[in-house]
Coordinates of C-alpha atoms in Angstrom, one line a residue:
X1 CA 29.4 91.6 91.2
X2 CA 28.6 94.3 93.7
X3 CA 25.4 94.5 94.1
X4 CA 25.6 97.9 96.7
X5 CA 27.8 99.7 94.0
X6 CA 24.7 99.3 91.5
X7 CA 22.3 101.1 94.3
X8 CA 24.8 103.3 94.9
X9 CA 24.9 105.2 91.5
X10 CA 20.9 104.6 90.6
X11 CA 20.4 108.3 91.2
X12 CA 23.5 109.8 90.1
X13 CA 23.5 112.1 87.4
X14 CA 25.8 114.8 86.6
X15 CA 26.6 117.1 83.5
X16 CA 28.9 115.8 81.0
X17 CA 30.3 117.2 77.6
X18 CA 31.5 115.8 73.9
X19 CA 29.3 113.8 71.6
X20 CA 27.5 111.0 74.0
X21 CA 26.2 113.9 76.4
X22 CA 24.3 115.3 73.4
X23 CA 22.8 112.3 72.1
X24 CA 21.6 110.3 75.7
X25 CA 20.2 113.7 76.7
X26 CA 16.3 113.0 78.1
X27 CA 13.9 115.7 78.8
X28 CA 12.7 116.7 82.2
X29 CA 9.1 117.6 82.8
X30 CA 10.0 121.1 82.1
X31 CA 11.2 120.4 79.0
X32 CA 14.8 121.1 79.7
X33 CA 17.2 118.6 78.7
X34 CA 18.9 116.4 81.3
X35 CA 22.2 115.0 80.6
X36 CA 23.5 112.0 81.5
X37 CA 26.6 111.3 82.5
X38 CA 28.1 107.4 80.9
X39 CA 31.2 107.7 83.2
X40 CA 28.7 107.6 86.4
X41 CA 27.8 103.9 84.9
X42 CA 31.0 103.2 83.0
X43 CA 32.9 103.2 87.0
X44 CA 31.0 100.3 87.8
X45 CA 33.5 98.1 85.6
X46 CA 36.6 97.2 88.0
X47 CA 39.6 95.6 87.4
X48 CA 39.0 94.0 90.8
X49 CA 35.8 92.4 89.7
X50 CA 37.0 91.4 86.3
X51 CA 39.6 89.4 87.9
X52 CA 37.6 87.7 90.4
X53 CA 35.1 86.7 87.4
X54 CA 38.5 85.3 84.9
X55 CA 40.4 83.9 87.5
X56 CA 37.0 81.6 88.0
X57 CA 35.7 81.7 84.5
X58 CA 39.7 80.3 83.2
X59 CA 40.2 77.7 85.9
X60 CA 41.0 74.6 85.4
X61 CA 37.4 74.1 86.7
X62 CA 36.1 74.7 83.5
X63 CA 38.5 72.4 81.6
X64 CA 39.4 74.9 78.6
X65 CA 35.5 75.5 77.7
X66 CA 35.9 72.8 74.9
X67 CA 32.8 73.2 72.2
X68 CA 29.8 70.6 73.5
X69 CA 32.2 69.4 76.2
X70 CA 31.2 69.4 79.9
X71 CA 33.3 72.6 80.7
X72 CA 31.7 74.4 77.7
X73 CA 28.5 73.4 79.8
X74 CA 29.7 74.4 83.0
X75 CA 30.5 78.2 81.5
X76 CA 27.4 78.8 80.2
X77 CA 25.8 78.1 83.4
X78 CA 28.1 80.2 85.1
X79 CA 26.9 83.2 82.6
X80 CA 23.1 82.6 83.5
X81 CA 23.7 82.4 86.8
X82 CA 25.3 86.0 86.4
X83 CA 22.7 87.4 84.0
X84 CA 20.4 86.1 86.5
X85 CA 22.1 87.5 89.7
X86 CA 22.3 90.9 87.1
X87 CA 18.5 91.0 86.7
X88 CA 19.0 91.1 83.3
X89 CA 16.5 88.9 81.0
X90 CA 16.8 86.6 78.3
X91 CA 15.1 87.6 75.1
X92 CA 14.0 83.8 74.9
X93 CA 11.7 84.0 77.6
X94 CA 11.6 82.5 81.1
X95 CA 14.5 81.3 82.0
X96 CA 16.0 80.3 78.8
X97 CA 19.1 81.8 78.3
X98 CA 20.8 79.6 75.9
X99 CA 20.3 79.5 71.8
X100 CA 20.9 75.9 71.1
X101 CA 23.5 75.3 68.4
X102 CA 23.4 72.2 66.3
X103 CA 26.7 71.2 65.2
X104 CA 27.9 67.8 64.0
X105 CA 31.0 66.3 64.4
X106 CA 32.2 65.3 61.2
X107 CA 33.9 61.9 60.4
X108 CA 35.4 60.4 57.2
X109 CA 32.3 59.2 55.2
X110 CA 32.1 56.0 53.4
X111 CA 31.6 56.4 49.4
X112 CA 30.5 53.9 46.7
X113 CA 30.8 55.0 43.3
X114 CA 29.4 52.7 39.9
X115 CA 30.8 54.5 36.6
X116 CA 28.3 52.4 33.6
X117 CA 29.2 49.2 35.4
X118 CA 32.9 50.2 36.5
X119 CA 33.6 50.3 40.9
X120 CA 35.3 53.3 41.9
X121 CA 37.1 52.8 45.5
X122 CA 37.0 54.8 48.4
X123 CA 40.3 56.9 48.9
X124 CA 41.7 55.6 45.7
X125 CA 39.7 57.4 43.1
X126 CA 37.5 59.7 45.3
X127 CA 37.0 61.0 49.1
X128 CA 34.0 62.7 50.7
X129 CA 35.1 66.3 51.4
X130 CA 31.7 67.6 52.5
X131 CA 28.2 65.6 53.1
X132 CA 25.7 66.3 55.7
X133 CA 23.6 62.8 55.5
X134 CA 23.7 59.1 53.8
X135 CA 22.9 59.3 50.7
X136 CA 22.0 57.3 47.4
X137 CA 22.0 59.3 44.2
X138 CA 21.5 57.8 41.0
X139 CA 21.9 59.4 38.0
X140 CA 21.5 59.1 34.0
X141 CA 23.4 62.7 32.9
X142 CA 25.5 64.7 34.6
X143 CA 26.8 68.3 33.7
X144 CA 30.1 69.0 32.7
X145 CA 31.3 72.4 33.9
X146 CA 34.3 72.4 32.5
X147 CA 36.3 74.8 34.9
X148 CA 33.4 75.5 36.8
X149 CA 34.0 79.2 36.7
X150 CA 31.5 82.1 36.9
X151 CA 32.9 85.1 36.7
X152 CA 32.3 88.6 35.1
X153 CA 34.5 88.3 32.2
X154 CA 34.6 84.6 32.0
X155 CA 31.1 82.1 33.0
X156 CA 31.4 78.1 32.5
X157 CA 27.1 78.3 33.6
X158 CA 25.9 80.5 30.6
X159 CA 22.7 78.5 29.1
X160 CA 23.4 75.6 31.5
X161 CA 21.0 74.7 34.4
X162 CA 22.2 72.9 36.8
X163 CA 19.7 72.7 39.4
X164 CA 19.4 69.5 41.2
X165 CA 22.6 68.0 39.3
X166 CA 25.6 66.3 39.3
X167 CA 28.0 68.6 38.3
X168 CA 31.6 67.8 36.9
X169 CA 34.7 70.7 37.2
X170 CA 38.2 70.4 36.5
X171 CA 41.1 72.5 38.5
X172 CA 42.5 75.5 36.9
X173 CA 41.5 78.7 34.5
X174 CA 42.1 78.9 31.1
X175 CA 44.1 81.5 29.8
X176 CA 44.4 83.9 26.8
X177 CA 46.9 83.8 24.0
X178 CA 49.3 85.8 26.1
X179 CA 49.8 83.4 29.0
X180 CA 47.4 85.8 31.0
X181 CA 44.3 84.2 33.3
X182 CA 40.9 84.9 31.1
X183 CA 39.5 85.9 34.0
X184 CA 41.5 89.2 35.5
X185 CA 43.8 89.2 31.7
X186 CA 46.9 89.3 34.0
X187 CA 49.5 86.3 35.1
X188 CA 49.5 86.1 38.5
X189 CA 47.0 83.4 39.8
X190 CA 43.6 84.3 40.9
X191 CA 40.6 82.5 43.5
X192 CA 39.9 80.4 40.8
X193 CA 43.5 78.9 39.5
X194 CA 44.6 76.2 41.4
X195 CA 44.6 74.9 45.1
X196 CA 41.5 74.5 47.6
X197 CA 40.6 78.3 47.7
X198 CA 39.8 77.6 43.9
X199 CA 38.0 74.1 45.0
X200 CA 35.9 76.6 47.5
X201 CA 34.9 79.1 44.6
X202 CA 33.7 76.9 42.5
X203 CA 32.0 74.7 45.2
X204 CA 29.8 77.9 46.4
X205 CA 29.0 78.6 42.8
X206 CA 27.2 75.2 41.9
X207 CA 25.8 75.6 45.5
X208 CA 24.3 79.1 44.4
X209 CA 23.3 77.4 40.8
X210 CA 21.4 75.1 42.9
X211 CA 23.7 72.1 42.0
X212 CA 23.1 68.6 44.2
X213 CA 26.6 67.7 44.4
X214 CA 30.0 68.5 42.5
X215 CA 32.5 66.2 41.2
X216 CA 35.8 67.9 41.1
X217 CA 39.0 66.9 39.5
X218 CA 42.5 67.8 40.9
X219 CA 45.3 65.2 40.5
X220 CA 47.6 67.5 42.6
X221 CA 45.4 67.9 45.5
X222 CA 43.4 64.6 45.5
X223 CA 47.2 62.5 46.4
X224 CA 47.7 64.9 49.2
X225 CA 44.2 64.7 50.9
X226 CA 43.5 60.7 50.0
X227 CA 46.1 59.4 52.3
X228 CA 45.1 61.5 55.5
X229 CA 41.1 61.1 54.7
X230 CA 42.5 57.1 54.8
X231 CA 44.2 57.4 57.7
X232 CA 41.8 59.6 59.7
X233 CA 38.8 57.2 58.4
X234 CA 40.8 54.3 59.6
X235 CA 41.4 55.9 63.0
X236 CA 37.7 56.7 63.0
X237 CA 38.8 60.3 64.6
X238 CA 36.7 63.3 64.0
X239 CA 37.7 65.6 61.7
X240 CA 36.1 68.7 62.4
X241 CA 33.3 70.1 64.0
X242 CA 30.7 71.8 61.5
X243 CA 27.1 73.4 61.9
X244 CA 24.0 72.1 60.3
X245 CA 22.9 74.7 58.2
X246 CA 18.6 75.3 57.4
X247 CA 19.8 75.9 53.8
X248 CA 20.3 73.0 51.4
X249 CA 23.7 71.5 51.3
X250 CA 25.7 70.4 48.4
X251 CA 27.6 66.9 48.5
X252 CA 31.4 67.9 47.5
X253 CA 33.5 64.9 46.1
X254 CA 37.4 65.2 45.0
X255 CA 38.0 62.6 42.7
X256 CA 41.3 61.8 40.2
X257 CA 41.8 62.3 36.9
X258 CA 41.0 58.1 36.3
X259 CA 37.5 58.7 37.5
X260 CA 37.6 61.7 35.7
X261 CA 38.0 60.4 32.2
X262 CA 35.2 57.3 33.0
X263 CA 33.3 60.1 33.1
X264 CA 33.8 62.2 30.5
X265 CA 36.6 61.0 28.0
X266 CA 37.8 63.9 26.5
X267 CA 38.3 66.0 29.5
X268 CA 41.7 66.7 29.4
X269 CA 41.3 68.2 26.0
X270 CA 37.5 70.2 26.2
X271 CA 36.4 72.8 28.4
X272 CA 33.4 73.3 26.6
X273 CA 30.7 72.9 29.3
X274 CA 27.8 70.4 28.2
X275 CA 25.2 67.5 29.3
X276 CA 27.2 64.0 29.5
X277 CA 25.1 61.2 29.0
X278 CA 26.3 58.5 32.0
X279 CA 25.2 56.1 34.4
X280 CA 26.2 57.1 37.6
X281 CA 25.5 55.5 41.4
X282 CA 26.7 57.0 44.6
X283 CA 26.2 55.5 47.9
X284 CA 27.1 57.4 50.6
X285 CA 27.3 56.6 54.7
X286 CA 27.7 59.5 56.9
X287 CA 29.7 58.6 60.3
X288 CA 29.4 61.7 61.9
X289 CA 28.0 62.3 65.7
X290 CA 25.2 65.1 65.9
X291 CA 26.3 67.2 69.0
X292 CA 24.2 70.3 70.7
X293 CA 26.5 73.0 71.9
X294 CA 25.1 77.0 73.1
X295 CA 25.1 80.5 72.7
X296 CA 24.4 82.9 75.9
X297 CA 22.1 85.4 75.2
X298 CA 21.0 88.2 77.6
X299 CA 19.4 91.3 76.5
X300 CA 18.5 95.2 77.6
X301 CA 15.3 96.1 76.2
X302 CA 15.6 99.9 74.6
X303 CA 13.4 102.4 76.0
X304 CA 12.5 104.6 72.8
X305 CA 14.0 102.0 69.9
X306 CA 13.1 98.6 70.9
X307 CA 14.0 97.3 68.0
X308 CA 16.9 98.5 66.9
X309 CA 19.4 96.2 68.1
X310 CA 23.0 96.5 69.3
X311 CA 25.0 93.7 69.8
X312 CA 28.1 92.6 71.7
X313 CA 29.4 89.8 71.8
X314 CA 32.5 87.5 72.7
X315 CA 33.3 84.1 72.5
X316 CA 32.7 81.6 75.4
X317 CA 34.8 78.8 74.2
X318 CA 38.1 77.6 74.0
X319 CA 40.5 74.8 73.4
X320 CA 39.8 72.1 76.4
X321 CA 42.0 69.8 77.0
X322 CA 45.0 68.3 74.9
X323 CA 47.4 65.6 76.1
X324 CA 46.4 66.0 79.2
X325 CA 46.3 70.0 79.4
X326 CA 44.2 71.9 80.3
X327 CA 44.4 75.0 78.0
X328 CA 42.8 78.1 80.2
X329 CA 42.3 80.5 77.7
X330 CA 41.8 83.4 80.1
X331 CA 43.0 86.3 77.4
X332 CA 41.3 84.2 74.2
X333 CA 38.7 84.6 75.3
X334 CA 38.1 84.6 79.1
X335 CA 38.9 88.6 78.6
X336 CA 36.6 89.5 76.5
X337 CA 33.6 87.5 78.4
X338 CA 34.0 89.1 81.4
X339 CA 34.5 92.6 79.9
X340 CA 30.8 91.7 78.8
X341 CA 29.4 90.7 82.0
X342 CA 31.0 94.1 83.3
X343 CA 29.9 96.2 80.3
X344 CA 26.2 94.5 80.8
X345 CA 26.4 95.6 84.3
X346 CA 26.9 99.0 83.4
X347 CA 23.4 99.3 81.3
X348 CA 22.1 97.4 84.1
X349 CA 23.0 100.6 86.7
X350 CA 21.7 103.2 83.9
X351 CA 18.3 101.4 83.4
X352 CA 17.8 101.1 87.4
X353 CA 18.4 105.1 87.4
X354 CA 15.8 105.0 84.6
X355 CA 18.6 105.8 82.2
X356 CA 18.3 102.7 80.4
X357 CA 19.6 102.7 76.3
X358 CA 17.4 103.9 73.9
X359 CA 18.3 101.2 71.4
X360 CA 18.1 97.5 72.9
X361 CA 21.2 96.0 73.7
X362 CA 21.8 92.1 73.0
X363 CA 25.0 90.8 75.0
X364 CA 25.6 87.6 73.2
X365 CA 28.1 84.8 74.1
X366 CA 28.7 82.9 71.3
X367 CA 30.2 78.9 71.4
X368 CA 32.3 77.4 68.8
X369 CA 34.6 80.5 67.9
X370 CA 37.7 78.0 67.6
X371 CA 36.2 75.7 65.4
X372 CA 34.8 78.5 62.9
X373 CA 33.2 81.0 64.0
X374 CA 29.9 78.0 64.7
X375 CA 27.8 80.2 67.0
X376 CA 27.6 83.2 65.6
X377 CA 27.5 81.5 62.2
X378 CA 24.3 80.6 63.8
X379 CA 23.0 83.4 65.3
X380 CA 23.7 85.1 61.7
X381 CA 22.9 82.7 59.0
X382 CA 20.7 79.9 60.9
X383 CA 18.7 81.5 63.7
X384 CA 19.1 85.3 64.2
X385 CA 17.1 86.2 67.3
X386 CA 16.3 89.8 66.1
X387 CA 16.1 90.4 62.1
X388 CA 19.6 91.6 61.1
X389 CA 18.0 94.4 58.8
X390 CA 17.5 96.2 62.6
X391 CA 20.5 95.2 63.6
X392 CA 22.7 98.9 64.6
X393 CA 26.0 97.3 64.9
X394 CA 28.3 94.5 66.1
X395 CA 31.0 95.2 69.0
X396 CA 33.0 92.3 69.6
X397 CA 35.3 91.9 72.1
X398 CA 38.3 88.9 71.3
X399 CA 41.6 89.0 73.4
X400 CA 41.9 92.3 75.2
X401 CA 43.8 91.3 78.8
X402 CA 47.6 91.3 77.0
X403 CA 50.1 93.2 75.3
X404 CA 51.6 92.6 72.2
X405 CA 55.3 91.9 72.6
X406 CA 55.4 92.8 69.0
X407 CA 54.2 95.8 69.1
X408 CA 57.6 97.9 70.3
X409 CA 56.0 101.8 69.6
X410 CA 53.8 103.1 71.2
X411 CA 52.2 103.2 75.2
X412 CA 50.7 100.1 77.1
X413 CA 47.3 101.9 77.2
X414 CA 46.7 100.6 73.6
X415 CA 43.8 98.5 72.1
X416 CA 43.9 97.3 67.9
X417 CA 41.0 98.1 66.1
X418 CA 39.8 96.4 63.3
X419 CA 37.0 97.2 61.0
X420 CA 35.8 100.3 62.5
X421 CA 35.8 101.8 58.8
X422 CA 35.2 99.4 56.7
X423 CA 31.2 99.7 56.5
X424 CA 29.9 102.9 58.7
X425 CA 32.2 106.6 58.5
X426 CA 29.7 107.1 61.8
X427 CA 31.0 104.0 63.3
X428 CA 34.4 104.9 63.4
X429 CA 33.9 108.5 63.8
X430 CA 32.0 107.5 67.1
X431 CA 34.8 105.5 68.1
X432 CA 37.4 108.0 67.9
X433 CA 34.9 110.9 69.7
X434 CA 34.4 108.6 72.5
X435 CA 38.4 107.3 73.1
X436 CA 39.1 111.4 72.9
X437 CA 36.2 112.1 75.4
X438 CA 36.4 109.6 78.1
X439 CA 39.4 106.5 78.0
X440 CA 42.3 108.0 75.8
X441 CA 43.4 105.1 75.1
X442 CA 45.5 104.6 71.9
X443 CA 44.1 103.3 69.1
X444 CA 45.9 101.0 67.1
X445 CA 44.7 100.2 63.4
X446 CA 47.8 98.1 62.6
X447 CA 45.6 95.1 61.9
X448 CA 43.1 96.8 59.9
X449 CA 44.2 96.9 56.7
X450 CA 43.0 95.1 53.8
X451 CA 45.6 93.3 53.1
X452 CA 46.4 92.5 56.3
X453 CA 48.4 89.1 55.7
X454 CA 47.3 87.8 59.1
X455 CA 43.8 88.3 58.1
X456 CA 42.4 89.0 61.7
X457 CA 39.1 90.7 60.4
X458 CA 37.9 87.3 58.7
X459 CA 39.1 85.6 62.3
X460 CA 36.4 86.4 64.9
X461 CA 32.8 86.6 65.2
X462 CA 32.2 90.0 64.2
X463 CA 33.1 88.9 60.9
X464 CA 29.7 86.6 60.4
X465 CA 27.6 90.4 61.2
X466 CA 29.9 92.1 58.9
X467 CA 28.9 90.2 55.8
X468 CA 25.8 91.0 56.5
X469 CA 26.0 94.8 56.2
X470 CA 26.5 95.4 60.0
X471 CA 29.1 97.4 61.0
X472 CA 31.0 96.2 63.2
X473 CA 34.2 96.7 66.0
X474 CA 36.7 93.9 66.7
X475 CA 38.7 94.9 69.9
X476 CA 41.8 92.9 70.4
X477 CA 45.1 92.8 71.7
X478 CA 47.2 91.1 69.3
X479 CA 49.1 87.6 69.8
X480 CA 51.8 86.7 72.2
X481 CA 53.7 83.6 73.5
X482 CA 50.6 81.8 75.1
X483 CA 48.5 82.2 71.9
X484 CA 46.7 78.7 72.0
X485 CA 48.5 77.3 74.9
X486 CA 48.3 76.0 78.1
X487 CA 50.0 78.9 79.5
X488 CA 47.5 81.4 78.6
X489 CA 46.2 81.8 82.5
X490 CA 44.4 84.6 84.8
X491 CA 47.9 85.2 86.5
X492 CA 49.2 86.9 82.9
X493 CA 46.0 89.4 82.4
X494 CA 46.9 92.8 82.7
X495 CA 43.6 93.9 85.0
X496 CA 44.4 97.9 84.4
X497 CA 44.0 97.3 80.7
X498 CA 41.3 95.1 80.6
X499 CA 39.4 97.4 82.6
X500 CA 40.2 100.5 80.2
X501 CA 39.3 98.9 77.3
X502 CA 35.5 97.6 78.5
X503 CA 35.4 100.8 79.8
X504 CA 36.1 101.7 75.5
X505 CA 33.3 99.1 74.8
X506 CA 30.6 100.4 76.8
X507 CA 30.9 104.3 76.1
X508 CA 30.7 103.5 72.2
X509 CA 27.6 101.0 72.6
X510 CA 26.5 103.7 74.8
X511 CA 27.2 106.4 72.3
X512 CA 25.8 103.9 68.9
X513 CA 22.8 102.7 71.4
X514 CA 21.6 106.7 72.5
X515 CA 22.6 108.8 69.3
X516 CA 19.2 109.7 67.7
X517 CA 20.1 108.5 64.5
X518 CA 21.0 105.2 63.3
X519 CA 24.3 104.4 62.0
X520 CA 24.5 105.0 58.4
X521 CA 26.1 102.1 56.4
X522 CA 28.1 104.0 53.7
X523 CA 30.3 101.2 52.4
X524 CA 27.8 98.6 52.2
X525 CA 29.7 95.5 49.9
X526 CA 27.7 94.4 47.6
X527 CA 28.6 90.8 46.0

């Protein structure tokens, strides 16, 4: 980056108008209030500079940024080395600029099972969906859940304690006399009917009853997962990558409806729920590789609200390298990493012109996006850096180099929004002032509706801030042909665009950072 354009604006300040001028106004020593100009800073984010960065950051150097893999390590060296170049610190102190991220790569466990004296066999009768250690439970009484539903209208848990359990569930939802679902009273099916959505409702409700495993019954899905746990055990090939959580996990087991009658005879006829009186051993061996991967974190410290926090953030992986390609990833997400190395430049020129935000700004690079959201998981649920009760907002920046050939109305000088609404009114409103006042770009809510069927605001890292309360911004482009392939390469960024929209991101962190009030959270979900 250019280090003479930075001493070049230090002293600039000019008059400026619409809603950031009023709230980043300072007072001089004659009390007379100085505004500050964003676009002075805001020009300090080229198109030239953020494709020298991608075109280095999405080489084939880096070997597709793979999670834990050596060109994951290589780009988060290259983004301390620019935070350092920058000036700006690390909020970990020294020179520590990475958050360590302990993720595990998870492999088929092994499972023994004794039913009162009867051998239950691996892949036949039960599979291992989810353990994070061996294991050997033994057990005199389990609890019989019958559906294993807790609902408003409908609870399988009332007068049942299941802490530090087994627990038994069975698939499906009873219905009324009129064919209708007990829990909604109409037909069509809901999260807990059938299928593995209704496996992961009822798995997170024994979780939250404090339940030390769950036994669950599905004829239907347990002969489509068996086979490929057998084969993918056999092949010892990782399944997944998955993040160690600091909260206690719950061992999840899919068994058949053989197992499931050893257990409990009748369970085909009764839900009622109820203690079950069985001798039960499981021995469990956990295969799976403990691997450390990173989060980049750099941070502005605010000059009158330290610890209000605003965040932005982008994700620094990618896919690595399958059959032999290397897959780039220079718009997912090469775009939106560089856009925050250019956006973090920008507060870096205010602050040295001793216009620094008055809210501290956190610029955080988060690992493991592809895999599921890992890092900022993380940061959120595992290890938040700042407490997220003073967290302002989230901005985060996912695919915003491209166009979507999809989208056939409309100019080139676009950018989809998602979530804007959905928890702050002053959020979006902010959004929309800024966009008017400074980049005129259009602003596409296409994506944003609830029932969006592509379901892109439960798809990036913003989302792990959002169910938290924190409103939040995800700033995307949309799809296109190199989606997840090799072919998505510097050479097909469109620099003029990328440009515009970090020029978006930085005036409404500007804006969110300098305003004298907080952002109000006036749709707060509560569940």
């Amino acid at each position: 980056m250019k280090k003479s354009l930075l001493l070049g604006v230090a002293f600039a300040i000019v008059t400026s108008c619409g809603t950031s001028s009023k709230s980043s106004a300072k007072t001089t020593q004659n009390n007379i209030p100085e505004q500050i100009d964003p676009s002075v800073y805001a020009s300090t984010i080229t198109s030239a500079e953020l494709k020298t960065m991608l075109y280095k950051y999405a080489s084939d150097e880096f070997e597709g940024r793979d999670t834990g893999a050596k060109g994951q390590k290589m780009a988060i060296e290259y983004l301390k080395q620019k935070y350092i170049d920058m000036d700006i610190p690390t909020p970990l102190g020294g020179n520590d600029y990475f958050q360590e991220v302990p993720l595990e790569k998870q492999k088929i466990a092994e499972i023994k099972m004794n039913v009162n004296g009867k051998t239950f066999e691996n892949f036949k009768d039960i599979i291992v969906l989810s353990n994070s250690k061996s294991i050997t439970i033994s057990a005199s009484k389990i609890i019989y859940v019958g559906y294993g539903i807790d609902d408003e209208n409908y609870s399988d848990y009332k007068n049942i304690d299941v802490t530090g359990k087994i627990v038994l569930a069975k698939s499906g939802e009873p219905k009324d006399n009129n064919g209708n679902y007990i829990t909604t009273g109409e037909s069509t099916d809901t999260k807990w009917s059938n299928g593995y959505k209704s496996l992961s409702n009822k798995t997170d409700v024994a979780k939250k009853r404090g339940a030390q495993a769950i036994l669950f019954i599905d004829d239907d899905l347990f002969s489509k997962y068996a086979p490929f746990y057998q084969r993918q055990s056999a092949g010892n090939i990782a399944r997944r990558l998955s993040l160690k959580s600091n909260e206690k996990d719950i061992l999840i087991l899919m068994i058949n409806e053989t197992l499931g009658k050893a257990l409990h005879t009748s369970i085909s006829e009764e839900s009622t729920p109820k203690e079950i009186e069985t001798n039960v051993t499981l021995e469990i061996e956990n295969k799976s590789d403990a691997i450390t991967s990173e989060n980049v974190v750099a941070f502005i410290k605010g000059s009158e609200k330290p610890d209000e926090i605003v965040v932005l953030s982008a994700h620094l992986d990618h896919e690595g390298i399958k059959n032999g390609e290397i897959y780039n990833g220079a718009d997912d997400d090469g775009s939106g990493t560089v856009a925050i190395l250019e956006i973090a430049q920008a507060f870096k020129a205010a602050e040295k012109a001793g216009h620094g935000p008055k809210r501290s700004i956190l610029f955080l690079h988060v690992t493991g996006e592809e895999k599921g959201l890992l890092g900022s998981r993380h940061y959120t649920d595992n290890d938040p850096i700042f407490p997220l009760v003073n967290t302002v907002a989230n901005l985060n920046i996912d695919m915003i180099g491209r166009t979507d050939p999809e989208r056939t109305i409309g100019t080139r000088n676009y950018i989809y929004l998602i979530g804007s609404d959905r928890l702050s009114t002053d959020l979006h409103n902010i959004s929309e002032e800024v966009n008017n006042t400074y980049t005129n770009l259009e602003l596409d809510y296409k994506f944003n509706a609830e029932n969006d069927p592509n379901r892109f605001y439960f798809r990036s890292d913003h989302y792990n801030f959002a169910k938290n309360n924190i409103p939040v911004i995800f700033y995307f482009n949309g799809t296109h042909d190199d989606y997840h392939k090799p072919s998505d390469t510097p050479d097909k960024i469109e620099y003029d665009l990328l440009e515009n929209r970090a020029k978006l991101v930085f005036y409404t962190a500007w804006e969110v950072a300098n305003r004298d009030q907080r952002l109000v959270v006036d749709k707060a979900v509560t569940e």
